[in-house]
Short mmCIF file of C-alpha atoms in Angstrom, two decimals:
data_model
loop_
_atom_site.label_atom_id
_atom_site.label_comp_id
_atom_site.label_asym_id
_atom_site.label_seq_id
_atom_site.Cartn_x
_atom_site.Cartn_y
_atom_site.Cartn_z
CA MET A 3 -36.76 -19.67 -57.43
CA ILE A 4 -39.84 -18.51 -55.53
CA LEU A 5 -37.77 -16.31 -53.24
CA GLN A 6 -35.98 -14.82 -56.24
CA GLU A 7 -39.28 -13.87 -57.84
CA LYS A 8 -40.49 -12.33 -54.58
CA GLN A 9 -37.40 -10.12 -54.42
CA GLN A 10 -38.07 -8.82 -57.92
CA ARG A 11 -41.50 -7.41 -57.05
CA ASN A 12 -41.41 -3.90 -55.66
CA TRP A 13 -44.34 -3.85 -53.25
CA GLN A 14 -44.00 -0.27 -52.03
CA PRO A 15 -45.65 1.50 -55.01
CA ILE A 16 -48.37 -1.17 -55.16
CA LEU A 17 -49.22 -0.76 -51.48
CA LYS A 18 -49.38 2.99 -52.01
CA GLN A 19 -51.84 2.49 -54.87
CA PHE A 20 -54.03 0.36 -52.60
CA ALA A 21 -53.84 3.02 -49.87
CA ALA A 22 -54.87 5.70 -52.36
CA VAL A 23 -58.04 3.71 -53.06
CA VAL A 24 -59.11 2.57 -49.57
CA GLY A 25 -57.02 4.65 -47.18
CA LYS A 26 -53.84 3.75 -45.35
CA ASN A 27 -55.67 2.16 -42.41
CA SER A 28 -57.43 -0.30 -44.71
CA VAL A 29 -54.22 -1.82 -46.02
CA VAL A 30 -52.64 -4.50 -43.81
CA GLN A 31 -48.98 -5.16 -44.52
CA ARG A 32 -47.00 -5.94 -41.38
CA ARG A 33 -46.06 -9.54 -40.69
CA GLU A 34 -47.69 -9.78 -37.26
CA GLU A 35 -50.93 -8.26 -38.58
CA LEU A 36 -51.04 -10.62 -41.56
CA LEU A 37 -51.04 -13.66 -39.25
CA THR A 38 -54.75 -13.02 -38.65
CA TYR A 39 -55.47 -13.76 -42.30
CA GLU A 40 -53.25 -16.76 -43.02
CA CYS A 41 -56.11 -19.30 -42.89
CA ASP A 42 -59.88 -19.61 -42.90
CA GLY A 43 -61.89 -22.02 -40.74
CA LEU A 44 -59.71 -24.89 -41.96
CA THR A 45 -56.91 -23.94 -39.58
CA SER A 46 -54.59 -26.83 -40.36
CA TYR A 47 -53.69 -25.14 -43.66
CA ARG A 48 -51.90 -21.79 -43.46
CA GLN A 49 -50.23 -19.36 -45.85
CA ARG A 50 -49.52 -15.72 -45.13
CA PRO A 51 -50.72 -13.31 -47.85
CA ALA A 52 -48.49 -10.56 -49.18
CA ALA A 53 -50.99 -7.89 -48.21
CA VAL A 54 -54.61 -7.49 -47.10
CA VAL A 55 -56.93 -4.78 -48.44
CA LEU A 56 -60.33 -3.96 -46.89
CA PRO A 57 -62.61 -2.07 -49.30
CA LYS A 58 -66.02 -0.62 -48.43
CA THR A 59 -67.62 -0.11 -51.85
CA THR A 60 -67.99 -1.81 -55.22
CA GLU A 61 -65.86 0.90 -56.82
CA GLN A 62 -63.04 0.33 -54.35
CA VAL A 63 -63.13 -3.43 -55.00
CA ALA A 64 -62.96 -2.74 -58.75
CA GLU A 65 -59.95 -0.44 -58.37
CA ILE A 66 -58.11 -2.95 -56.19
CA VAL A 67 -58.73 -5.74 -58.70
CA LYS A 68 -57.56 -3.48 -61.56
CA ILE A 69 -54.28 -2.83 -59.72
CA CYS A 70 -53.79 -6.57 -59.26
CA HIS A 71 -54.67 -7.15 -62.93
CA GLN A 72 -52.21 -4.52 -64.13
CA ASN A 73 -49.41 -5.91 -61.96
CA GLN A 74 -50.25 -9.59 -62.53
CA ILE A 75 -50.82 -10.19 -58.81
CA ALA A 76 -52.92 -13.13 -57.67
CA TRP A 77 -55.77 -12.23 -55.32
CA VAL A 78 -58.14 -14.12 -53.05
CA ALA A 79 -61.50 -12.83 -51.80
CA ARG A 80 -62.35 -13.46 -48.15
CA GLY A 81 -65.46 -12.77 -46.10
CA ALA A 82 -65.70 -13.66 -42.41
CA GLY A 83 -63.11 -16.44 -42.73
CA THR A 84 -65.41 -19.20 -41.45
CA GLY A 85 -65.09 -21.47 -44.51
CA LEU A 86 -64.09 -25.08 -43.84
CA SER A 87 -62.52 -26.12 -47.16
CA GLY A 88 -59.66 -23.64 -47.49
CA GLY A 89 -61.56 -21.63 -50.09
CA ALA A 90 -60.23 -18.34 -48.68
CA LEU A 91 -56.75 -19.72 -48.02
CA PRO A 92 -54.20 -17.23 -49.37
CA VAL A 93 -51.77 -18.35 -52.02
CA GLU A 94 -48.14 -17.32 -51.87
CA ASP A 95 -47.39 -13.69 -52.70
CA CYS A 96 -51.08 -12.82 -53.13
CA VAL A 97 -53.34 -9.96 -52.10
CA LEU A 98 -56.26 -10.87 -49.86
CA ILE A 99 -59.35 -8.76 -50.59
CA VAL A 100 -61.44 -8.86 -47.41
CA THR A 101 -65.08 -7.76 -47.61
CA ALA A 102 -65.67 -7.58 -43.84
CA LEU A 103 -66.19 -3.78 -43.94
CA MET A 104 -68.83 -4.07 -46.68
CA LYS A 105 -71.57 -4.68 -44.14
CA LYS A 106 -74.50 -2.51 -45.17
CA ILE A 107 -78.04 -3.72 -45.79
CA LEU A 108 -78.68 -1.50 -48.80
CA SER A 109 -82.45 -1.92 -49.18
CA ILE A 110 -85.40 -3.90 -47.84
CA ASP A 111 -88.44 -4.46 -50.06
CA LEU A 112 -90.98 -6.42 -48.02
CA GLU A 113 -93.74 -6.16 -50.61
CA ASN A 114 -91.59 -7.97 -53.17
CA GLN A 115 -89.84 -10.12 -50.53
CA ARG A 116 -86.28 -9.11 -51.32
CA VAL A 117 -83.30 -7.56 -49.58
CA VAL A 118 -80.12 -6.11 -51.11
CA VAL A 119 -76.95 -6.46 -49.03
CA GLN A 120 -73.21 -6.01 -49.27
CA PRO A 121 -71.14 -9.20 -48.99
CA GLY A 122 -69.88 -8.51 -45.46
CA VAL A 123 -73.38 -8.61 -43.97
CA ILE A 124 -73.62 -11.47 -41.47
CA ASN A 125 -76.12 -14.18 -42.41
CA ASN A 126 -78.25 -13.81 -39.28
CA TRP A 127 -78.47 -10.02 -39.68
CA VAL A 128 -80.77 -10.50 -42.67
CA THR A 129 -83.37 -12.35 -40.62
CA GLN A 130 -82.99 -9.90 -37.74
CA ALA A 131 -83.65 -7.01 -40.12
CA VAL A 132 -86.96 -8.43 -41.39
CA SER A 133 -88.23 -10.69 -38.59
CA GLY A 134 -90.26 -7.91 -37.00
CA ALA A 135 -92.35 -7.77 -40.18
CA GLY A 136 -92.83 -11.56 -40.19
CA PHE A 137 -90.10 -12.55 -42.68
CA TYR A 138 -86.83 -14.49 -42.55
CA TYR A 139 -83.88 -15.59 -44.69
CA ALA A 140 -83.94 -19.39 -45.05
CA PRO A 141 -80.31 -20.57 -45.62
CA ASP A 142 -78.94 -20.91 -42.09
CA PRO A 143 -75.47 -22.46 -41.74
CA SER A 144 -74.51 -23.43 -38.20
CA SER A 145 -72.10 -20.49 -38.30
CA GLN A 146 -74.90 -18.08 -39.27
CA ILE A 147 -74.16 -15.69 -36.39
CA ILE A 148 -70.63 -15.08 -37.75
CA CYS A 149 -70.50 -16.14 -41.43
CA SER A 150 -71.10 -13.53 -44.13
CA ILE A 151 -73.46 -13.52 -47.10
CA GLY A 152 -70.56 -13.06 -49.52
CA GLY A 153 -68.93 -16.26 -48.27
CA ASN A 154 -72.29 -18.05 -48.39
CA VAL A 155 -72.61 -17.04 -52.05
CA ALA A 156 -69.07 -18.16 -52.88
CA GLU A 157 -69.55 -21.59 -51.32
CA ASN A 158 -73.30 -22.00 -52.00
CA SER A 159 -73.80 -22.63 -48.29
CA GLY A 160 -76.66 -24.65 -46.88
CA GLY A 161 -77.95 -25.14 -43.37
CA VAL A 162 -80.64 -26.78 -41.29
CA HIS A 163 -83.60 -25.43 -43.28
CA CYS A 164 -82.22 -26.18 -46.73
CA LEU A 165 -83.97 -29.55 -46.92
CA LYS A 166 -87.26 -27.85 -47.69
CA TYR A 167 -86.20 -24.42 -48.88
CA GLY A 168 -82.95 -25.02 -50.74
CA VAL A 169 -79.38 -23.75 -50.43
CA THR A 170 -78.03 -20.26 -51.10
CA THR A 171 -78.44 -20.40 -54.88
CA ASN A 172 -82.21 -20.82 -54.44
CA HIS A 173 -82.38 -17.50 -52.59
CA VAL A 174 -80.08 -15.27 -54.65
CA MET A 175 -81.95 -13.25 -57.24
CA GLY A 176 -79.22 -10.98 -58.54
CA LEU A 177 -75.59 -9.97 -58.09
CA LYS A 178 -73.35 -7.01 -58.75
CA LEU A 179 -69.96 -8.46 -59.63
CA VAL A 180 -66.41 -7.27 -60.01
CA LEU A 181 -64.75 -9.49 -62.60
CA PRO A 182 -61.03 -10.40 -62.53
CA ASP A 183 -60.13 -7.52 -64.87
CA GLY A 184 -61.85 -4.99 -62.61
CA SER A 185 -64.97 -4.49 -64.71
CA ILE A 186 -68.34 -4.22 -62.94
CA VAL A 187 -71.36 -6.18 -64.19
CA ASP A 188 -74.87 -6.96 -62.99
CA VAL A 189 -76.37 -10.43 -63.35
CA GLY A 190 -79.82 -11.68 -62.43
CA GLY A 191 -82.28 -9.07 -61.31
CA ALA A 192 -85.14 -8.04 -59.08
CA VAL A 193 -87.34 -10.96 -60.15
CA GLN A 194 -86.71 -14.65 -59.63
CA GLU A 195 -86.66 -15.70 -63.28
CA MET A 196 -84.66 -13.78 -65.89
CA PRO A 197 -84.22 -14.56 -69.61
CA GLY A 198 -80.89 -15.65 -71.03
CA TYR A 199 -78.12 -17.63 -69.40
CA ASP A 200 -78.35 -18.17 -65.64
CA MET A 201 -75.25 -16.16 -64.81
CA THR A 202 -76.35 -15.82 -61.17
CA GLY A 203 -76.54 -19.59 -60.79
CA LEU A 204 -73.14 -19.94 -62.47
CA PHE A 205 -71.51 -17.51 -60.07
CA VAL A 206 -73.03 -18.85 -56.83
CA GLY A 207 -70.73 -21.62 -55.63
CA SER A 208 -67.83 -20.62 -57.89
CA GLU A 209 -65.65 -20.07 -54.80
CA GLY A 210 -64.20 -16.73 -55.84
CA THR A 211 -62.68 -18.06 -59.07
CA LEU A 212 -64.90 -15.93 -61.34
CA GLY A 213 -64.90 -12.62 -59.44
CA ILE A 214 -66.27 -10.94 -56.30
CA ALA A 215 -69.92 -10.27 -55.48
CA THR A 216 -70.23 -6.76 -54.06
CA GLU A 217 -74.04 -6.44 -53.90
CA ILE A 218 -76.40 -9.38 -53.45
CA THR A 219 -80.17 -9.40 -53.91
CA LEU A 220 -81.70 -12.03 -51.63
CA ARG A 221 -85.14 -13.58 -51.55
CA ILE A 222 -86.77 -13.58 -48.11
CA LEU A 223 -89.69 -15.75 -47.00
CA LYS A 224 -92.80 -15.17 -44.93
CA THR A 225 -92.64 -16.83 -41.52
CA ALA A 226 -94.89 -19.90 -41.36
CA GLU A 227 -98.17 -19.82 -39.44
CA SER A 228 -97.08 -22.71 -37.25
CA ILE A 229 -93.67 -24.26 -36.44
CA CYS A 230 -92.96 -27.38 -34.38
CA VAL A 231 -89.73 -29.16 -33.46
CA LEU A 232 -89.59 -32.84 -32.51
CA LEU A 233 -86.66 -34.43 -30.71
CA ALA A 234 -86.53 -38.23 -30.85
CA ASP A 235 -83.77 -40.30 -29.27
CA PHE A 236 -82.74 -43.77 -30.45
CA THR A 237 -80.61 -46.64 -29.20
CA THR A 238 -78.60 -46.73 -32.42
CA ILE A 239 -77.74 -44.23 -35.11
CA GLU A 240 -78.94 -46.71 -37.75
CA GLU A 241 -82.47 -46.51 -36.29
CA SER A 242 -82.44 -42.73 -36.58
CA GLY A 243 -81.27 -42.99 -40.20
CA ALA A 244 -84.08 -45.42 -41.00
CA ALA A 245 -86.59 -42.99 -39.48
CA VAL A 246 -85.32 -40.23 -41.77
CA SER A 247 -85.83 -42.38 -44.88
CA ASP A 248 -89.32 -43.35 -43.77
CA ILE A 249 -90.34 -39.75 -43.02
CA ILE A 250 -89.33 -38.60 -46.50
CA GLY A 251 -90.80 -41.75 -48.02
CA SER A 252 -94.16 -40.93 -46.43
CA GLY A 253 -94.34 -37.72 -48.46
CA ILE A 254 -93.54 -35.34 -45.60
CA ILE A 255 -90.85 -32.74 -46.34
CA PRO A 256 -89.78 -31.19 -43.02
CA ALA A 257 -88.10 -27.80 -42.89
CA GLY A 258 -85.08 -29.60 -41.48
CA MET A 259 -83.89 -32.95 -40.11
CA GLU A 260 -80.64 -33.33 -38.17
CA ILE A 261 -78.90 -36.30 -36.57
CA MET A 262 -76.26 -36.26 -33.84
CA ASP A 263 -74.49 -39.39 -32.59
CA ASN A 264 -73.61 -40.26 -28.99
CA LEU A 265 -70.17 -38.67 -29.10
CA SER A 266 -71.65 -35.39 -30.33
CA ILE A 267 -74.51 -35.53 -27.82
CA ASN A 268 -72.16 -35.78 -24.88
CA ALA A 269 -69.80 -33.12 -26.23
CA VAL A 270 -72.72 -30.71 -26.58
CA GLU A 271 -74.13 -31.46 -23.13
CA ASP A 272 -70.68 -30.98 -21.58
CA VAL A 273 -70.40 -27.52 -23.13
CA VAL A 274 -73.91 -26.15 -23.68
CA ALA A 275 -75.77 -28.19 -21.03
CA THR A 276 -79.15 -28.03 -22.75
CA GLY A 277 -80.50 -30.86 -20.61
CA CYS A 278 -82.52 -31.90 -23.66
CA TYR A 279 -80.26 -34.55 -25.18
CA PRO A 280 -80.16 -37.92 -23.32
CA ARG A 281 -76.52 -38.86 -22.82
CA ASP A 282 -77.15 -42.59 -23.16
CA ALA A 283 -78.79 -42.29 -26.60
CA GLY A 284 -77.04 -43.77 -29.60
CA ALA A 285 -78.37 -40.85 -31.62
CA ILE A 286 -80.94 -38.08 -31.57
CA LEU A 287 -83.07 -36.90 -34.47
CA LEU A 288 -84.27 -33.30 -34.63
CA VAL A 289 -87.16 -32.66 -37.00
CA GLU A 290 -88.65 -29.24 -37.68
CA ILE A 291 -91.95 -28.92 -39.51
CA ASP A 292 -93.71 -25.73 -40.55
CA GLY A 293 -96.75 -24.57 -42.49
CA LEU A 294 -100.41 -24.11 -41.73
CA GLU A 295 -101.44 -25.04 -38.20
CA VAL A 296 -103.59 -27.99 -39.26
CA GLU A 297 -100.81 -29.30 -41.54
CA VAL A 298 -98.20 -29.10 -38.78
CA ALA A 299 -100.48 -30.85 -36.27
CA THR A 300 -101.12 -33.72 -38.68
CA ASN A 301 -97.46 -34.13 -39.69
CA LYS A 302 -96.30 -33.99 -36.08
CA GLN A 303 -98.41 -37.02 -35.25
CA ARG A 304 -97.30 -38.91 -38.36
CA ILE A 305 -93.60 -38.22 -37.72
CA ALA A 306 -93.91 -39.32 -34.08
CA GLU A 307 -95.48 -42.60 -35.21
CA ILE A 308 -92.72 -43.19 -37.78
CA CYS A 309 -90.02 -42.53 -35.18
CA LYS A 310 -91.62 -44.94 -32.70
CA LYS A 311 -91.91 -47.55 -35.41
CA ASN A 312 -88.14 -47.24 -35.97
CA GLY A 313 -87.27 -47.62 -32.28
CA ALA A 314 -87.47 -44.12 -30.83
CA ARG A 315 -87.38 -44.31 -27.03
CA ASN A 316 -88.70 -40.82 -26.26
CA ILE A 317 -90.16 -37.99 -28.30
CA THR A 318 -90.22 -34.36 -27.16
CA THR A 319 -92.14 -31.68 -29.08
CA ALA A 320 -91.95 -27.89 -28.90
CA ASN A 321 -94.17 -25.28 -30.53
CA ASP A 322 -93.20 -22.12 -28.65
CA PRO A 323 -90.11 -20.18 -29.89
CA GLU A 324 -88.16 -20.43 -26.63
CA THR A 325 -88.36 -24.21 -26.33
CA ARG A 326 -87.71 -24.69 -30.05
CA LEU A 327 -84.57 -22.60 -29.72
CA LYS A 328 -83.46 -24.66 -26.73
CA LEU A 329 -83.86 -27.92 -28.67
CA TRP A 330 -81.81 -26.51 -31.57
CA LYS A 331 -79.16 -24.87 -29.38
CA GLY A 332 -77.06 -27.99 -28.99
CA ARG A 333 -77.08 -28.80 -32.70
CA LYS A 334 -76.00 -25.28 -33.58
CA ALA A 335 -73.12 -25.56 -31.09
CA ALA A 336 -71.97 -29.04 -32.14
CA PHE A 337 -68.82 -27.95 -34.02
CA ALA A 338 -67.73 -25.65 -31.21
CA ALA A 339 -68.39 -28.39 -28.65
CA ALA A 340 -66.10 -30.78 -30.53
CA GLY A 341 -63.27 -28.34 -29.89
CA HIS A 342 -63.70 -28.90 -26.15
CA VAL A 343 -63.27 -32.68 -26.34
CA SER A 344 -60.33 -32.75 -28.74
CA PRO A 345 -57.35 -30.45 -29.38
CA ASP A 346 -58.21 -30.42 -33.09
CA TYR A 347 -60.83 -31.73 -35.47
CA TYR A 348 -61.06 -32.14 -39.22
CA VAL A 349 -64.53 -31.93 -40.76
CA GLN A 350 -65.82 -33.09 -44.14
CA ASP A 351 -69.23 -32.60 -45.76
CA GLY A 352 -69.87 -35.34 -48.25
CA VAL A 353 -73.38 -36.00 -49.52
CA ILE A 354 -75.06 -39.40 -49.93
CA PRO A 355 -78.50 -40.67 -50.94
CA ARG A 356 -80.69 -40.95 -47.82
CA THR A 357 -81.19 -44.66 -48.45
CA GLN A 358 -77.43 -45.16 -47.91
CA LEU A 359 -77.30 -43.51 -44.48
CA SER A 360 -77.13 -46.67 -42.39
CA PHE A 361 -74.54 -48.28 -44.66
CA ILE A 362 -72.26 -45.22 -44.79
CA LEU A 363 -72.45 -44.64 -41.02
CA ARG A 364 -71.36 -48.24 -40.44
CA GLU A 365 -68.51 -47.78 -42.92
CA ILE A 366 -67.40 -44.58 -41.20
CA GLU A 367 -67.32 -46.49 -37.90
CA GLU A 368 -65.10 -49.14 -39.49
CA LEU A 369 -62.79 -46.48 -40.95
CA SER A 370 -62.61 -44.86 -37.52
CA LYS A 371 -61.41 -48.15 -36.03
CA LYS A 372 -59.00 -48.76 -38.91
CA TYR A 373 -57.26 -45.39 -38.56
CA GLY A 374 -57.57 -45.14 -34.78
CA TYR A 375 -59.35 -41.78 -34.66
CA LYS A 376 -62.76 -41.06 -33.16
CA VAL A 377 -65.36 -39.63 -35.55
CA ALA A 378 -68.29 -37.57 -34.29
CA ASN A 379 -71.24 -37.57 -36.68
CA VAL A 380 -73.41 -34.46 -36.95
CA PHE A 381 -75.31 -33.98 -40.18
CA HIS A 382 -78.21 -32.70 -42.24
CA ALA A 383 -79.92 -36.07 -42.39
CA GLY A 384 -82.84 -35.00 -44.57
CA ASP A 385 -80.68 -34.26 -47.60
CA GLY A 386 -77.91 -36.73 -46.77
CA ASN A 387 -75.29 -34.06 -46.09
CA LEU A 388 -72.79 -35.66 -43.69
CA HIS A 389 -70.48 -33.71 -41.38
CA PRO A 390 -68.08 -36.28 -39.87
CA LEU A 391 -65.76 -34.57 -37.39
CA ILE A 392 -62.50 -36.50 -37.10
CA LEU A 393 -60.95 -35.81 -33.69
CA TYR A 394 -57.15 -35.67 -33.46
CA ASP A 395 -54.16 -33.82 -32.01
CA ASN A 396 -52.27 -31.78 -34.59
CA SER A 397 -49.20 -31.61 -32.35
CA VAL A 398 -48.63 -35.34 -32.90
CA PRO A 399 -46.27 -35.78 -35.89
CA GLY A 400 -48.04 -37.36 -38.86
CA ALA A 401 -51.54 -37.10 -37.33
CA LEU A 402 -52.84 -34.57 -39.84
CA GLU A 403 -51.75 -36.69 -42.79
CA LYS A 404 -53.57 -39.75 -41.42
CA VAL A 405 -56.68 -37.74 -40.66
CA GLU A 406 -56.67 -36.30 -44.19
CA GLU A 407 -56.43 -39.82 -45.55
CA LEU A 408 -59.37 -40.91 -43.39
CA GLY A 409 -61.38 -37.90 -44.55
CA GLY A 410 -60.52 -38.73 -48.16
CA ASP A 411 -61.73 -42.30 -47.74
CA ILE A 412 -65.06 -41.00 -46.40
CA LEU A 413 -65.47 -38.68 -49.39
CA LYS A 414 -64.66 -41.47 -51.84
CA LEU A 415 -67.30 -43.63 -50.15
CA CYS A 416 -69.85 -40.87 -50.61
CA VAL A 417 -69.11 -40.66 -54.33
CA GLN A 418 -69.14 -44.46 -54.73
CA VAL A 419 -72.73 -44.71 -53.43
CA GLY A 420 -73.95 -41.97 -55.78
CA GLY A 421 -73.27 -38.91 -53.64
CA SER A 422 -71.09 -35.83 -53.82
CA LEU A 423 -67.85 -34.39 -52.44
CA SER A 424 -69.59 -31.41 -50.88
CA GLY A 425 -73.03 -30.24 -49.88
CA GLU A 426 -72.20 -26.74 -48.66
CA HIS A 427 -68.57 -26.29 -47.60
CA GLY A 428 -67.19 -26.19 -51.13
CA ILE A 429 -64.10 -27.80 -52.66
CA GLY A 430 -61.50 -25.09 -51.99
CA ALA A 431 -57.94 -26.25 -51.44
CA ASP A 432 -58.94 -29.19 -49.25
CA LYS A 433 -60.91 -31.45 -51.61
CA ARG A 434 -59.72 -30.53 -55.07
CA CYS A 435 -57.61 -33.67 -55.50
CA TYR A 436 -60.78 -35.78 -55.11
CA MET A 437 -62.57 -34.07 -57.99
CA THR A 438 -61.29 -36.79 -60.34
CA ASP A 439 -63.19 -39.35 -58.26
CA MET A 440 -66.44 -37.60 -59.13
CA PHE A 441 -65.81 -36.05 -62.56
CA THR A 442 -64.18 -37.20 -65.78
CA GLN A 443 -61.32 -35.25 -67.32
CA ILE A 444 -63.73 -33.90 -69.92
CA ASP A 445 -66.06 -32.71 -67.15
CA LEU A 446 -63.20 -30.91 -65.41
CA GLU A 447 -61.89 -29.38 -68.62
CA THR A 448 -65.35 -28.04 -69.42
CA MET A 449 -65.59 -26.40 -65.98
CA GLN A 450 -62.16 -24.83 -66.44
CA TRP A 451 -63.16 -23.43 -69.84
CA VAL A 452 -65.87 -21.51 -68.02
CA ARG A 453 -63.38 -20.27 -65.44
CA GLU A 454 -60.97 -19.14 -68.16
CA VAL A 455 -63.68 -17.05 -69.86
CA PHE A 456 -64.05 -14.93 -66.70
CA ASN A 457 -60.57 -15.41 -65.29
CA PRO A 458 -58.21 -15.94 -68.28
CA GLN A 459 -55.05 -14.97 -66.42
CA GLY A 460 -55.88 -17.15 -63.43
CA LEU A 461 -55.41 -14.34 -60.91
CA ALA A 462 -58.72 -14.82 -59.07
CA ASN A 463 -58.30 -17.42 -56.29
CA PRO A 464 -55.79 -19.57 -58.16
CA GLY A 465 -55.28 -23.20 -57.21
CA LYS A 466 -58.77 -23.76 -55.83
CA MET A 467 -61.49 -26.25 -56.83
CA PHE A 468 -59.55 -28.08 -59.54
CA PRO A 469 -56.77 -30.67 -59.15
CA THR A 470 -53.19 -29.80 -60.00
CA PRO A 471 -50.06 -31.98 -60.30
CA ARG A 472 -49.41 -31.34 -56.60
CA THR A 473 -51.40 -33.21 -53.98
CA CYS A 474 -53.96 -31.44 -51.78
CA GLY A 475 -51.73 -31.55 -48.75
CA GLU A 476 -48.71 -30.16 -50.57
CA ALA A 477 -50.77 -27.37 -52.08
CA ALA A 478 -52.60 -26.30 -48.96
CA ARG A 479 -50.40 -27.09 -45.99
CA ALA A 480 -48.52 -24.35 -44.22
CA VAL A 481 -45.62 -22.76 -46.06
CA LYS A 482 -43.84 -20.27 -43.85
CA ILE A 483 -41.80 -17.95 -46.04
CA GLU A 484 -40.72 -14.59 -44.70
CA GLN A 485 -42.34 -11.67 -46.49
CA LYS A 486 -39.82 -9.36 -48.14
CA PHE A 487 -42.05 -6.33 -47.73
CA GLU A 488 -43.10 -6.82 -44.08
CA ASN A 489 -41.46 -3.58 -42.87
CA VAL A 490 -42.34 -1.47 -45.90
CA GLU A 491 -44.10 1.75 -44.90
CA LEU A 492 -46.90 3.13 -47.04
CA TYR A 493 -45.63 6.68 -46.68
#
């Protein structure tokens, strides 16, 4: 039935319409070229799109969406493709609208601490553009050197410094949007607080189901007077978790707190060779504090005492930028390092209350033994955002299914102790079947009413975020169907 429907669609005139808007070279149609776009960072799920269009302006995005709307074609927005929940996974017979060429920083207003960017601007470019004047952009995912602001907005991404400064939604002041019918609207504005409904907050984290952000006004922050990073190593990961709870309990809110377990430590040292992380440690705790010089000096001493009280063996501190960067280098490379110790890995990002850290880490260890797969733990400890990396070999028949089940059990544990399914990676195609573990049917229906107001025909990123009668695996796993238009020429 699906193949029959595909044969009925005449793609040639539609591709020509796209080419008339963005130019022939910005329309990708051939089978071998489309392989580049068949998945995002969650590479175990793949689906080739029908076509890929790369606009450069808001007006071009609007025209592309109008063509899809007129022809009842499903479309999916994609930024840099670094997402880890299948949020930018194409659906069958869809158009992928890729914002990678929309990479201009449109304006910088240092006096009012704001920057306006297109969605294809890379996260780290924002800080690079303003750092010389003593400013920075706070949300810093580990993929910040490659992930784009548009994707960060779609997934409400976090990062190391979000413990103190908040996730993406806390730094987005306004948006220019293209809605699923092709209309262009502005929400939010040039000031942090606007009257009326918080449409900006509604859109951030909506995972492309309500439209596409084509211009984003970001809040930037003044660089602190003093910054210090502490690295404490512990015999057990439970000790490091207890130190985190005690640090927050003392009233100190660090800029960031990260934990890495022994498996992650050794993977990082094998690849990055920082020489900073003791290989025999059960876990390391990285704590960054910032503020006035006297405040940082006082908190550094208090944090060191708390870590020692909880069993820290050694504590290293760094105030100069070069050494701070060296201490963080391994943490930033942790996901990449996991790829060197295992053919494949599957990562989740459940959130738990900090007081449940020790319990959940023990439970994850038991689940690891039960399923027979190693789990490397790297996470934003300060806000309880876990990133368990389940190591496996996808070439082994049935391995992915077991790993998905293990990941699902971890997520359910997070919800059971009062946590959440996601802290920054989003729900996407990967976690949607677990939404019923966290929300009631009424909750889910209410969310979908909102989606239907903006996206009544369901053309914008269909099949994401919300559960369907099909299971997650069935919905997201690779479906290799030959494209009927793969040799169609635009002219």
